[in-house]
Short mmCIF file of C-alpha atoms in Angstrom, two decimals:
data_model
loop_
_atom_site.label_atom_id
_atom_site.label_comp_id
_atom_site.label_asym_id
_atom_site.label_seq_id
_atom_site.Cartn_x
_atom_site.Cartn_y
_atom_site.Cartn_z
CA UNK Q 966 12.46 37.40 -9.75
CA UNK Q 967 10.77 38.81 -7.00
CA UNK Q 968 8.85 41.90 -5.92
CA UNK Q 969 8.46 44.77 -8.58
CA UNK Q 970 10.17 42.49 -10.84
CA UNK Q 971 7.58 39.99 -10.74
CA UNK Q 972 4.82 42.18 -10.82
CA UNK Q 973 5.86 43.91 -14.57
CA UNK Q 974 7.33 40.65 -15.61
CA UNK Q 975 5.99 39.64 -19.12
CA UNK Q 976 3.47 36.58 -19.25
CA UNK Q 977 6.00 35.23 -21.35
CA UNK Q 978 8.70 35.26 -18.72
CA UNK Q 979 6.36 34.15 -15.96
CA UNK Q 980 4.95 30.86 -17.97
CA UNK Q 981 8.54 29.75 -18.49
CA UNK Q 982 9.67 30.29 -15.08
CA UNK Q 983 7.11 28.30 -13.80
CA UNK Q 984 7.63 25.86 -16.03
CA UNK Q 985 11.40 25.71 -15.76
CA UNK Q 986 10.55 25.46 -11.70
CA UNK Q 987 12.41 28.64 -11.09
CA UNK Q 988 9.24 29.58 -9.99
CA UNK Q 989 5.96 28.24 -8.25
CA UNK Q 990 2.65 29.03 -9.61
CA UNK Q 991 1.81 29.89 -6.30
CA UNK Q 992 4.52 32.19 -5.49
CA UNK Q 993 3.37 34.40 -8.05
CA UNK Q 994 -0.06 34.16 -6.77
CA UNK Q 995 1.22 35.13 -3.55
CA UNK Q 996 3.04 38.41 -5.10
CA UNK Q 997 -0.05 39.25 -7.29
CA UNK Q 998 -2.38 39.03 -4.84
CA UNK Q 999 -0.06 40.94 -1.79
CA UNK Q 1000 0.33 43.88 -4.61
CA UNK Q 1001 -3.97 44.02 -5.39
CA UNK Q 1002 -4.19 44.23 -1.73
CA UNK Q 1003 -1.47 46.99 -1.28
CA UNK Q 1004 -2.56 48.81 -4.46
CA UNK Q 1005 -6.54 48.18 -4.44
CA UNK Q 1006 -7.81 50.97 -2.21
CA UNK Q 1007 -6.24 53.76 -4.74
CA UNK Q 1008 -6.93 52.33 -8.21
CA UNK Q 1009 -10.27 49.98 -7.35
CA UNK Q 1010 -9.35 47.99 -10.63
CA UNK Q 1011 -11.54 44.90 -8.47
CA UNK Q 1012 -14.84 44.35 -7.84
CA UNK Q 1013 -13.85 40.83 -6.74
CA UNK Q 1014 -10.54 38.98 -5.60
CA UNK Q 1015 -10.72 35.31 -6.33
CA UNK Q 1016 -8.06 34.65 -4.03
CA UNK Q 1017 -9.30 31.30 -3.39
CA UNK Q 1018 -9.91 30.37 -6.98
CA UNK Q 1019 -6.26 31.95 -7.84
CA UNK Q 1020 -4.30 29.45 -4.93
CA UNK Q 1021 -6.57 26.32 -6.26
CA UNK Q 1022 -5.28 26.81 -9.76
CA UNK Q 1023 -2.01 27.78 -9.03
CA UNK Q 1024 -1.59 24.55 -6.98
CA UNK Q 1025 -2.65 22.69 -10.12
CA UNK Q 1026 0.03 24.29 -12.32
CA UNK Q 1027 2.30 23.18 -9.90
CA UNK Q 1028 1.20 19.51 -9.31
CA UNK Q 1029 1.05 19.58 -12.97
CA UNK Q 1030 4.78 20.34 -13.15
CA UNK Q 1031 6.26 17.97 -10.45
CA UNK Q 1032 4.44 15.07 -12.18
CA UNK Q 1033 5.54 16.14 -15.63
CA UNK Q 1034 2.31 16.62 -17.01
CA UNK Q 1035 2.06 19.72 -19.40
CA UNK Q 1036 0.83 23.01 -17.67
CA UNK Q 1037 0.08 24.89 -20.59
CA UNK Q 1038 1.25 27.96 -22.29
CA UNK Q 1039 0.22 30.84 -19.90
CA UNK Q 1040 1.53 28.22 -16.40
CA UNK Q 1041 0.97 30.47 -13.24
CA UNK Q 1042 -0.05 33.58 -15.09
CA UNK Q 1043 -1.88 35.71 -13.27
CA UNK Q 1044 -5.21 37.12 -15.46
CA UNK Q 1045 -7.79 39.14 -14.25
CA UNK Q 1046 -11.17 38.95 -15.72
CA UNK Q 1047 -13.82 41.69 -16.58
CA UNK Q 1048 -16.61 41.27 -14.55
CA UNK Q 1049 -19.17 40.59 -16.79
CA UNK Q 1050 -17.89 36.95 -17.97
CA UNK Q 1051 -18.90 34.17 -16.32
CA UNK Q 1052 -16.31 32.22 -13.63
CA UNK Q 1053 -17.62 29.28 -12.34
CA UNK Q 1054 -19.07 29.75 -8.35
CA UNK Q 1055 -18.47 33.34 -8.60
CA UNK Q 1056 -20.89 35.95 -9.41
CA UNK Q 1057 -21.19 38.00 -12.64
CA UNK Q 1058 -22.12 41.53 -11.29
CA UNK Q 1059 -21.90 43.36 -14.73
CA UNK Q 1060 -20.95 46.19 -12.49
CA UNK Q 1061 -24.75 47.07 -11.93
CA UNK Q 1062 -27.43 46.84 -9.36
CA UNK Q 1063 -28.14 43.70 -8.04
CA UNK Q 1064 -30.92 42.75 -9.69
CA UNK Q 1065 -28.88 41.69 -13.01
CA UNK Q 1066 -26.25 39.79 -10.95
CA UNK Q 1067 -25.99 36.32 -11.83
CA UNK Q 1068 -24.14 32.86 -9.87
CA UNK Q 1069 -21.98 31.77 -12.69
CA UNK Q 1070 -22.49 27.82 -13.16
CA UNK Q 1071 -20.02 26.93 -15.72
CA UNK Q 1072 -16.86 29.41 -16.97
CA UNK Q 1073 -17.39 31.51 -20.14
CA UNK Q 1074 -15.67 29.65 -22.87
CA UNK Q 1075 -12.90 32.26 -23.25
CA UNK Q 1076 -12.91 31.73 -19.19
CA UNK Q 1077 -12.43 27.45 -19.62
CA UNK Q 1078 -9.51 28.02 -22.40
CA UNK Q 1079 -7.67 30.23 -20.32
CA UNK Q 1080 -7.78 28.19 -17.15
CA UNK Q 1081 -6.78 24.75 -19.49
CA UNK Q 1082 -3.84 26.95 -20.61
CA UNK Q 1083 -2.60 27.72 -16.93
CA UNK Q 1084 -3.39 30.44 -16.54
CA UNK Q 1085 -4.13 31.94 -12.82
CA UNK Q 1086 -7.78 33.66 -12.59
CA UNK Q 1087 -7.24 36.18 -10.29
CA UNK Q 1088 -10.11 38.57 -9.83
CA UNK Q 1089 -13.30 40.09 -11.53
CA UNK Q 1090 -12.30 43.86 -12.31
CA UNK Q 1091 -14.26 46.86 -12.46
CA UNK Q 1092 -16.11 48.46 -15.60
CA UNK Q 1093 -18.47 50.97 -16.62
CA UNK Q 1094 -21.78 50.06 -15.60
CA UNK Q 1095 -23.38 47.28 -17.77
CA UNK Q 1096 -19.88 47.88 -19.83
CA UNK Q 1097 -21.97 50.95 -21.61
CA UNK Q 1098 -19.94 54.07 -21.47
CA UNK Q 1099 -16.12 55.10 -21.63
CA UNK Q 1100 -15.45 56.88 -18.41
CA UNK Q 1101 -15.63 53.88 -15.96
CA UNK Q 1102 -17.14 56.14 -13.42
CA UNK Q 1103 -19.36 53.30 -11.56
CA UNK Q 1104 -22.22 55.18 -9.47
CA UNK Q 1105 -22.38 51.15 -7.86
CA UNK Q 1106 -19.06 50.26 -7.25
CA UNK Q 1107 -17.19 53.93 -7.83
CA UNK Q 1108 -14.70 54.57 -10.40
CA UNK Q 1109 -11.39 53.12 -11.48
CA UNK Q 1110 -8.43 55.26 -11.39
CA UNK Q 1111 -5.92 55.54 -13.53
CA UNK Q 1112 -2.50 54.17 -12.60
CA UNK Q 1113 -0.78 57.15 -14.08
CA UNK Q 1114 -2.55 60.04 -12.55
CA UNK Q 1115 -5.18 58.41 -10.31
CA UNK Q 1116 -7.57 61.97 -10.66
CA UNK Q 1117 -8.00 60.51 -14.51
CA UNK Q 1118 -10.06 58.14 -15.98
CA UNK Q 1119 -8.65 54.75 -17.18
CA UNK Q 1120 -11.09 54.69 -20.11
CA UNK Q 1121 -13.63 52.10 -20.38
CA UNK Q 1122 -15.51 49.86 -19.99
CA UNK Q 1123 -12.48 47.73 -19.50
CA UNK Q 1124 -11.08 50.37 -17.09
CA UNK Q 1125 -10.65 47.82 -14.45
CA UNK Q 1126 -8.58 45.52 -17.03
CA UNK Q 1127 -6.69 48.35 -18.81
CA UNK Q 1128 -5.77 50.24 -15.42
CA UNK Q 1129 -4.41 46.53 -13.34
CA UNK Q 1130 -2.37 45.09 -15.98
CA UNK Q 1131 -0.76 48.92 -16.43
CA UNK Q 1132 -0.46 48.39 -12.26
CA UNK Q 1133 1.61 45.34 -12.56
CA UNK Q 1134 -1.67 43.46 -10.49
CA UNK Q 1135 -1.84 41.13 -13.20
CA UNK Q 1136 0.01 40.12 -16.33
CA UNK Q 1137 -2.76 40.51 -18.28
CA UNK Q 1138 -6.53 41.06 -18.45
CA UNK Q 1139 -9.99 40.21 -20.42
CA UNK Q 1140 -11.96 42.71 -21.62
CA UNK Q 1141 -14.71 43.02 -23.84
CA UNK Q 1142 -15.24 45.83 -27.16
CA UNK Q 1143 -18.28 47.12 -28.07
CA UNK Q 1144 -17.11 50.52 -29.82
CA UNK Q 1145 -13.69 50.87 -27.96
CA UNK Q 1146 -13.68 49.06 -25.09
CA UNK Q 1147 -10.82 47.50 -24.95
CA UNK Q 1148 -8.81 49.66 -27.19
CA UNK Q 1149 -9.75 52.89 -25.32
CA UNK Q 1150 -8.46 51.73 -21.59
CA UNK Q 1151 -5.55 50.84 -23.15
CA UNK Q 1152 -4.39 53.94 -24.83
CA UNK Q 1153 -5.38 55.62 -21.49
CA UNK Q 1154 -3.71 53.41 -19.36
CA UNK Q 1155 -0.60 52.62 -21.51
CA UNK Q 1156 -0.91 49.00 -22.54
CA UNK Q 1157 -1.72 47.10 -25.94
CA UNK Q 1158 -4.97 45.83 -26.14
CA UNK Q 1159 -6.50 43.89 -29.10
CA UNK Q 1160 -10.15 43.64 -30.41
CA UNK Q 1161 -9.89 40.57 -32.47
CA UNK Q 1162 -12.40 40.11 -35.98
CA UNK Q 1163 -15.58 39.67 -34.78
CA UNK Q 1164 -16.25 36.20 -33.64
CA UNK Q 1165 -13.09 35.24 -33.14
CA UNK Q 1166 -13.10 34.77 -29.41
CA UNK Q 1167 -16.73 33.15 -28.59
CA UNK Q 1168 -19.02 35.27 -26.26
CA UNK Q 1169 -20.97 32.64 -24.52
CA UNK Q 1170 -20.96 33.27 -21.04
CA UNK Q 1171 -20.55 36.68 -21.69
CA UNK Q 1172 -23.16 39.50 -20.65
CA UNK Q 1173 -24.21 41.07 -24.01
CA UNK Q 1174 -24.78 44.64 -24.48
CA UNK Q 1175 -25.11 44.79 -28.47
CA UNK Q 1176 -24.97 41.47 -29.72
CA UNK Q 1177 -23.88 42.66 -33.21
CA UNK Q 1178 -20.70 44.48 -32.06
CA UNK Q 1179 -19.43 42.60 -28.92
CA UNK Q 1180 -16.05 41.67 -29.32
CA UNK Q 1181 -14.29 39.97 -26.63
CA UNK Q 1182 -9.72 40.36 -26.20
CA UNK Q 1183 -7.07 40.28 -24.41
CA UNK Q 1184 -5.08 43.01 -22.76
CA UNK Q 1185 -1.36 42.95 -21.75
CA UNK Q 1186 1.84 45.53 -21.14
CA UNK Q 1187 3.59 44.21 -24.41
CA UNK Q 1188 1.62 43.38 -27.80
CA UNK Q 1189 3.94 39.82 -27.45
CA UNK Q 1190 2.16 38.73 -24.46
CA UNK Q 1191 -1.51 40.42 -25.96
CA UNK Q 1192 -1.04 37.74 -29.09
CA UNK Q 1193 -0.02 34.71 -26.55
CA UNK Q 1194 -3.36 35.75 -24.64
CA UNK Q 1195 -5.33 35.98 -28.04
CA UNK Q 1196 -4.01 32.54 -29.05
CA UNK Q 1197 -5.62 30.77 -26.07
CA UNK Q 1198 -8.79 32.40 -26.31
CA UNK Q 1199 -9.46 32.26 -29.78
CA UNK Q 1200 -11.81 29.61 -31.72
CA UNK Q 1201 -15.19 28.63 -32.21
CA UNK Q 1202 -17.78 27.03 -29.86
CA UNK Q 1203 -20.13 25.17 -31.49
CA UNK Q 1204 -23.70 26.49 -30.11
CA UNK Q 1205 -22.18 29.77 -30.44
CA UNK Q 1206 -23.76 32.11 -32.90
CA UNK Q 1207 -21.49 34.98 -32.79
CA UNK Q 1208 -18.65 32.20 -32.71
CA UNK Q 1209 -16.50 32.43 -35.92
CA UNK Q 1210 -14.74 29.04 -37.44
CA UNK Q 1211 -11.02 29.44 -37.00
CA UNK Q 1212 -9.40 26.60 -39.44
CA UNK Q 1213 -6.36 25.58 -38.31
CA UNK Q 1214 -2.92 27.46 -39.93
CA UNK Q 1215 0.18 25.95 -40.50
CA UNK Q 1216 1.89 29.20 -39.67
CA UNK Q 1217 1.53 28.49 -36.04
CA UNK Q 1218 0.20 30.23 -33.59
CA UNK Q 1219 -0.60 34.29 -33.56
CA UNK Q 1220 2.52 34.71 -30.47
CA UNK Q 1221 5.36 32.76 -32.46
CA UNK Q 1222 4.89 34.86 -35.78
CA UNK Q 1223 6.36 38.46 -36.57
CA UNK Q 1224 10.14 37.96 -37.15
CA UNK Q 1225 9.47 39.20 -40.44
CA UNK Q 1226 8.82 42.88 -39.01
CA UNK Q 1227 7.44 45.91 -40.84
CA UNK Q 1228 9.45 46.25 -43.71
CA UNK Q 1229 7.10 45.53 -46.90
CA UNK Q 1230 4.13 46.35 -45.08
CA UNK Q 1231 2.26 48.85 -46.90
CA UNK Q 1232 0.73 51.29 -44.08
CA UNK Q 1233 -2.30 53.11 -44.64
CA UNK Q 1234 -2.73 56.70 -43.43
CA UNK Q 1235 -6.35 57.82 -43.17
CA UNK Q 1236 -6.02 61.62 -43.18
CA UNK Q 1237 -9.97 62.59 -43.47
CA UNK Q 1238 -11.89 62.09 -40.03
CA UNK Q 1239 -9.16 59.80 -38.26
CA UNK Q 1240 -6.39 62.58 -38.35
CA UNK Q 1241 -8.44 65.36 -37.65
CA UNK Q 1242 -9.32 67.28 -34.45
CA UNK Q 1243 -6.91 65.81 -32.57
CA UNK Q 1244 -5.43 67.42 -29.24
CA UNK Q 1245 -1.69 68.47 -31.04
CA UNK Q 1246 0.51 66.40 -28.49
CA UNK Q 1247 -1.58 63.19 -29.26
CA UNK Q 1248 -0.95 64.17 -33.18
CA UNK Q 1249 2.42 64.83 -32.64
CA UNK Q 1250 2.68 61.52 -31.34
CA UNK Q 1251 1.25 59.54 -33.46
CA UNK Q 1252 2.79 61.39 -36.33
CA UNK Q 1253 6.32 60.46 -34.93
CA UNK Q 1254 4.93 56.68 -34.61
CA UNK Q 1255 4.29 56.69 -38.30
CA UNK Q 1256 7.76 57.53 -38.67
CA UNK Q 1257 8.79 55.01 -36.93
CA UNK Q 1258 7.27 52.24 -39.18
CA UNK Q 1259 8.59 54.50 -41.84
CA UNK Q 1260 12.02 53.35 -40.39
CA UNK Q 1261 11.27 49.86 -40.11
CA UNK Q 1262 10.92 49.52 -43.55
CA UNK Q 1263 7.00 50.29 -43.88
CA UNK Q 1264 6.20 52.16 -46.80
CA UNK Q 1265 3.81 54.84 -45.89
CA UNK Q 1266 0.93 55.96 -47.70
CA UNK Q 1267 -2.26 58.04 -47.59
CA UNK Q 1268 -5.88 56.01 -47.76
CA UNK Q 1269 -8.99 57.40 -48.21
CA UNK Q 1270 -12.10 55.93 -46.29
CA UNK Q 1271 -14.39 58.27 -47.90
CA UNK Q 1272 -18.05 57.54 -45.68
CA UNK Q 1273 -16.18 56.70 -42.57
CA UNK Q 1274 -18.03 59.70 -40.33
CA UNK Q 1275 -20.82 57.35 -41.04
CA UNK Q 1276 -19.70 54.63 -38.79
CA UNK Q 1277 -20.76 56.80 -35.70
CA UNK Q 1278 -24.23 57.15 -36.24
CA UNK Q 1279 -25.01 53.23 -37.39
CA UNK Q 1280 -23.27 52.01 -34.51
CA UNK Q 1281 -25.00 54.59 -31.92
CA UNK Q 1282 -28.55 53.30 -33.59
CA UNK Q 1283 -27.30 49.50 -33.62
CA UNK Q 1284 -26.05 49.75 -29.75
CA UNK Q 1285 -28.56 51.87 -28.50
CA UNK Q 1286 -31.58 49.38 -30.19
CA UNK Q 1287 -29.66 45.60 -28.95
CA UNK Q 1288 -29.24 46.85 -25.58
CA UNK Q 1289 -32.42 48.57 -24.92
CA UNK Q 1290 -34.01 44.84 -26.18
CA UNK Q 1291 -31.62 43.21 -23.55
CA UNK Q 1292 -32.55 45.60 -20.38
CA UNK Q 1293 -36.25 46.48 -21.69
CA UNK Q 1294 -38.16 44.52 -19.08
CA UNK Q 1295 -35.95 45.63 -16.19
CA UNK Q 1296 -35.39 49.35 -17.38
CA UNK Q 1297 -39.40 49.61 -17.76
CA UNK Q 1298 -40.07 48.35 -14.12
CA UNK Q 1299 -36.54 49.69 -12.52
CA UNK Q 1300 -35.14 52.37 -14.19
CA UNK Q 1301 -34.01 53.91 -10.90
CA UNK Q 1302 -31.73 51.01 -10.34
CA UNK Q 1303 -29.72 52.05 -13.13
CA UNK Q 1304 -26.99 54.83 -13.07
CA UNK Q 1305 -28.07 57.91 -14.80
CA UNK Q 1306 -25.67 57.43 -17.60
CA UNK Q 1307 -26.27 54.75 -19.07
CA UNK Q 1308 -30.16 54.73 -17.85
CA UNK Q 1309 -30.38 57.68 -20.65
CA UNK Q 1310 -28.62 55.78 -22.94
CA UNK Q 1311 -30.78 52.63 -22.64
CA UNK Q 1312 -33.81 54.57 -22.53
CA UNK Q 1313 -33.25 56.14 -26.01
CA UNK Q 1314 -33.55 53.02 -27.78
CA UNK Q 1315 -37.30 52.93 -27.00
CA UNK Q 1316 -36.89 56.28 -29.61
CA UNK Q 1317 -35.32 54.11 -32.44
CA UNK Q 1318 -37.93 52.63 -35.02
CA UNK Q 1319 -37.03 49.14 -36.64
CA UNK Q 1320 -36.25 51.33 -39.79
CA UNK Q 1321 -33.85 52.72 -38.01
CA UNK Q 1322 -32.04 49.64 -37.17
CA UNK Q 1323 -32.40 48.24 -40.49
CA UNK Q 1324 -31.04 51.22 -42.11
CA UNK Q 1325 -27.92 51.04 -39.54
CA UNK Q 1326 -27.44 47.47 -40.58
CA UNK Q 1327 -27.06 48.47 -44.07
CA UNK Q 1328 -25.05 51.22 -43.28
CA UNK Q 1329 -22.97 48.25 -41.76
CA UNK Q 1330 -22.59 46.47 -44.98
CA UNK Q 1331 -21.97 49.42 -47.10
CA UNK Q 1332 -19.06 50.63 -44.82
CA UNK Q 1333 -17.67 47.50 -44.51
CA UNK Q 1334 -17.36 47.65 -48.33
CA UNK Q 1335 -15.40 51.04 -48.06
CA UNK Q 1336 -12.82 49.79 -45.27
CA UNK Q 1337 -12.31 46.61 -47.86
CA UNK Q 1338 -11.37 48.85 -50.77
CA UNK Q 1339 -9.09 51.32 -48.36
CA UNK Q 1340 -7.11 47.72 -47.90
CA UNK Q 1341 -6.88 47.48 -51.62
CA UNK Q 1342 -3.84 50.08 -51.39
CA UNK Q 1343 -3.19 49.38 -47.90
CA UNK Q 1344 -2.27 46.29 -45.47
CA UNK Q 1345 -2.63 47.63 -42.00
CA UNK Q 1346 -4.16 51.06 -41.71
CA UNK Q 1347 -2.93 53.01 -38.48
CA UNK Q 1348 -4.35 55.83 -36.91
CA UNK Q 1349 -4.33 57.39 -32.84
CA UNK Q 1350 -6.69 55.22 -30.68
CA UNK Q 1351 -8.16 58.72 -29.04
CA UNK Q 1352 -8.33 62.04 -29.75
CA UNK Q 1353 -7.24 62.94 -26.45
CA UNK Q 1354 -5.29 61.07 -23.37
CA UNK Q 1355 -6.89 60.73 -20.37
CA UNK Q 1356 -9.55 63.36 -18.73
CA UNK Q 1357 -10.15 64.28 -15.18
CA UNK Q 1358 -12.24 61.66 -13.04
CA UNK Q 1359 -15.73 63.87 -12.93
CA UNK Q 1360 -17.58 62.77 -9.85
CA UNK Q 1361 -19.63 65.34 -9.25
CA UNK Q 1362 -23.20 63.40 -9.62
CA UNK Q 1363 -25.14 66.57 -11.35
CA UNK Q 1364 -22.94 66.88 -14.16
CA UNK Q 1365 -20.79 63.13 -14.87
CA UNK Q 1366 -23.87 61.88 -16.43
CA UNK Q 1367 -23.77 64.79 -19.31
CA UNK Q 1368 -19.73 64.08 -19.23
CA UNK Q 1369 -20.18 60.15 -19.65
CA UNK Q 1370 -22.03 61.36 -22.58
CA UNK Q 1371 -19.93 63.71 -24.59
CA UNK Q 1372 -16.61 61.35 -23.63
CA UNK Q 1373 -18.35 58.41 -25.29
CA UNK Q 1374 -18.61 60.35 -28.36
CA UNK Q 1375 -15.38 61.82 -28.11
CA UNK Q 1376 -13.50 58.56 -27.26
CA UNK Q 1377 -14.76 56.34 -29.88
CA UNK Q 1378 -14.73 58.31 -32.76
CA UNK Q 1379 -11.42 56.21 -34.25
CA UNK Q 1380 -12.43 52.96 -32.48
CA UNK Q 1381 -16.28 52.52 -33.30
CA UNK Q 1382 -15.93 52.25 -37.09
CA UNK Q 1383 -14.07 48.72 -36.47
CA UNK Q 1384 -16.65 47.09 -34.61
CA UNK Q 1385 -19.03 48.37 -36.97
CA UNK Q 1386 -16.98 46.52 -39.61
CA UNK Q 1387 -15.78 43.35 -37.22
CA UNK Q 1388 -12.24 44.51 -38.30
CA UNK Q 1389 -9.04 43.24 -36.08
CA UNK Q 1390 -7.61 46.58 -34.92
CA UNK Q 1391 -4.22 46.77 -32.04
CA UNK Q 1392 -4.21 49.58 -29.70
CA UNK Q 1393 -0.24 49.96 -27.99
CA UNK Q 1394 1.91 52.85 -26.57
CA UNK Q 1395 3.54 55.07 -28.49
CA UNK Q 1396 4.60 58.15 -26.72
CA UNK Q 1397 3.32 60.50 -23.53
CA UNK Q 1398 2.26 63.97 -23.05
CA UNK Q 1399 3.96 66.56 -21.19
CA UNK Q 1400 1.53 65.38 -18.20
CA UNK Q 1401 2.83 61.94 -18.14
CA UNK Q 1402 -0.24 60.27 -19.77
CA UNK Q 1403 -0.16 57.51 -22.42
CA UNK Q 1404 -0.83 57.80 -25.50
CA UNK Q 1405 -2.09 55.02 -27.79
CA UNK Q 1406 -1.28 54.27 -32.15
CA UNK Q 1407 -4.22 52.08 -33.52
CA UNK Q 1408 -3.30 49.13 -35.89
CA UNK Q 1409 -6.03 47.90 -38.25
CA UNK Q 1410 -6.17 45.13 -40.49
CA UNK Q 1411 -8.20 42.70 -42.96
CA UNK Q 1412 -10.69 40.25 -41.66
CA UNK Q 1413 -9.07 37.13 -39.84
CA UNK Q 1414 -5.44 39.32 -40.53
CA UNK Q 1415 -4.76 39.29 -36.83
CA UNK Q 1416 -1.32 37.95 -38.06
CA UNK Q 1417 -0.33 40.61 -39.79
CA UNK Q 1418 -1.64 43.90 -36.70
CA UNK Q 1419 0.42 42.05 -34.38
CA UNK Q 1420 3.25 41.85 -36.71
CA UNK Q 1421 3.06 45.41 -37.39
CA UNK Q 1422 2.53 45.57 -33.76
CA UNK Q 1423 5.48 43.88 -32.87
CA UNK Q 1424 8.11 45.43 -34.83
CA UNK Q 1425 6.94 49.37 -33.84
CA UNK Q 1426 7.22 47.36 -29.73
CA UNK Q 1427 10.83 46.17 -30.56
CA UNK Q 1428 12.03 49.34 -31.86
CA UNK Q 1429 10.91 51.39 -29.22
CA UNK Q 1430 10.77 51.59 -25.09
CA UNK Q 1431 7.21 52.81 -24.39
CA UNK Q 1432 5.74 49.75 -23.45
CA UNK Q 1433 8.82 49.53 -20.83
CA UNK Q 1434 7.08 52.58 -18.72
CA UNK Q 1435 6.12 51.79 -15.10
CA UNK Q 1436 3.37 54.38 -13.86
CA UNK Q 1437 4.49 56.28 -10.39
CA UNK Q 1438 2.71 54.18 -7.77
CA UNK Q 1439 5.02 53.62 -4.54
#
């Protein structure tokens, strides 16, 4: 397996190759790092290369092998790492000025797991400044492009993630989800992305930007190799707040489950406010999608969420307050070092009153009440990640501030509610537009029922070829 071959081989594939000694960790380092090289000056999915880092654990993996020690389930993977979780002896930019740049002592724990597991840390990718926004139009380090039309956004802040694993520069990617973050690049950029419940993967050594909605998951071209990812990373730390207890389950792990498919699975439509205004191709989409499960065996019903409009609003007050208290000494003293996006956004939070917040946060509970009883008819609901594929890049500095704006609120409208609620929710490919762009179908389940999304998730993936799509970069 060489070449292109390697480069949009599954992680799957790769981890047994290397195992089997059919390949060398290092060979596919080689080949990863020769395509980032070739492909980096159009898509700038890096902000830094850990080439060095990348041959020193790749000659690990392979030591491991020729002694017969175990090299772990994701042996000579190649993973590339948002840039604002910590790598040891590299720096965590954050994407932003230099004054919140940081020399990374120790690996994030999601960082540790991943290198115990095999895997090959390859670079630090790109994101929307301070990972607040959608567009991934950096004023510091300039904007990501999308692998499918690279005059579009890759969605964000995980742009840099979504946009190299859809490359083939990596087999898959970290990113973090504060109200679509993950799920957003990857129904731009045509790969499956997963925020996990809340707490699932720990966020210590993670930049926060809202401490209540942070989310941190895996991207990767199939949902198989998203749920091998998610398996490594998940499980508590112990001087981890935000870290949620994950007993142990004698069902194995999340990657080995799903032979089971759809059929059974009762799928949840939510007509009001996560079917509506959406561009007609991405509806048409989606509505064929639906069909599919339909197919599988699925049986297909309507749901009502009846206050879900809400979730907008509570987490725009809850972001907007936790991240103004994380930048408020710099942002007073600096503000010019920020980019004019996302200094307006942080600089509205000194507007929010502490009854403002509080009445967010139980706007949080009662909402999370209403998804609960929406899964008393339903066991996945499923809904289009966007409204809309990908826009044009906007990089005309007078007006992409007002665009990084409206596209947050525009993008996140079906994502937001499940941070709000700490709900597991899938993003994968399910069709194209006329244009060529992806387009992304939104899996949702119950607390800790990461099981059962990927299931779902799997079954729609086996039955159809989208996720088999390789964008037009030569």
């Amino acid at each position: 397996m060489k070449g292109t071959d390697l480069a949009f081989a599954s992680a799957a594939e790769i981890a047994a190759q290397v195992r089997q000694r059919e390949l060398t960790a290092r060979q596919v380092a080689e080949a990863c790092l020769a395509r980032i090289e070739a492909l980096q000056p159009r898509l700038n999915c890096f902000i830094q290369i850990l080439s060095d880092i990348a041959f020193e654990q790749a000659s690990s993996v392979d030591d491991a092998i020729r002694s017969g020690r175990t090299a772990g389930p994701l042996a000579g993977v190649p993973v590339a790492i948002k840039d604002i979780i910590d790598v040891a002896g590299v720096t965590t930019t954050s994407a932003s000025h230099r004054w919140l740049h940081r020399q990374a002592e120790t690996d994030a724990a999601l960082a540790e797991r991943l290198r115990r597991a095999g895997a090959i840390l390859i670079g630090k990718t790109n994101l929307h400044e301070c990972a607040f926004g959608v567009t991934n139009i950096n004023p510091h380090y300039g904007p990501v492009h999308n692998p499918w039309d690279p005059t579009r956004i890759p969605g964000g802040s995980s742009g840099g993630s979504a946009a190299a694993v859809a490359a083939g520069l990596c087999a898959g990617a970290v990113g973090t989800d504060t109200g679509g973050s993950i799920r957003i690049p990857a129904s731009l950029c045509g790969v499956a992305g997963i925020k996990p419940t809340y707490g699932l993967v720990p966020l210590d050594g993670v930049i926060p930007l809202a401490w209540t909605l942070d989310h941190a998951g895996p991207l990767a071209r199939t949902v198989r190799d998203a749920a091998l990812l998610l398996d490594v990373m998940a499980g508590t730390v112990e001087d981890d707040a935000r870290s949620l207890v994950r007993a142990l389950d004698a069902a194995g792990p999340l990657s080995s489950r799903g032979a089971s498919g759809a059929r059974g699975v009762r799928v949840g439509i939510p007509r009001k406010f996560f079917w509506e205004h959406l561009d007609i191709e991405v509806e048409t989409i989606a509505t064929t999608a639906v069909e599919t499960l339909r197919s599988l065996g699925a049986g297909v019903r309507d749901v009502e969420v009846p206050y879900a409009s809400f979730a907008g609003s509570a987490v725009s007050v809850i972001l907007s307050t936790e991240a103004t208290a994380f930048h408020e000494q710099h942002l007073r003293t600096h503000p010019a070092e920020y980019g004019e996006d996302v200094r307006t956004r942080l600089e509205r939070g000194f507007f929010l009153s502490g009854t403002d917040y509080i009445t967010a946060l139980r706007a949080q509970g009662f909402l999370h009440r209403e998804f609960l009883r929406a899964f008393e008819e339903a066991d996945v609901l499923v809904m289009p990640t966007t409204q809309a594929a990908a826009s044009p890049i906007d990089d005309d500095p007078s007006s992409a501030s007002t665009t990084s704006l409206a596209m947050s609120v525009h993008l996140t409208r079906f994502t937001n509610p499940f941070n709000l609620t700490g709900f597991p929710a899938l993003s994968l490919p399910c069709g194209f537009t006329k244009e060529g762009l992806p387009v992304g179908l939104q899996i949702v389940g119950r607390p800790r029922d990461e099981a059962l999304v990927l299931r779902v998730g799997k079954a729609y993936e086996s039955a159809t070829e989208w996720h088999t799509r390789r964008p037009p970069l030569h």
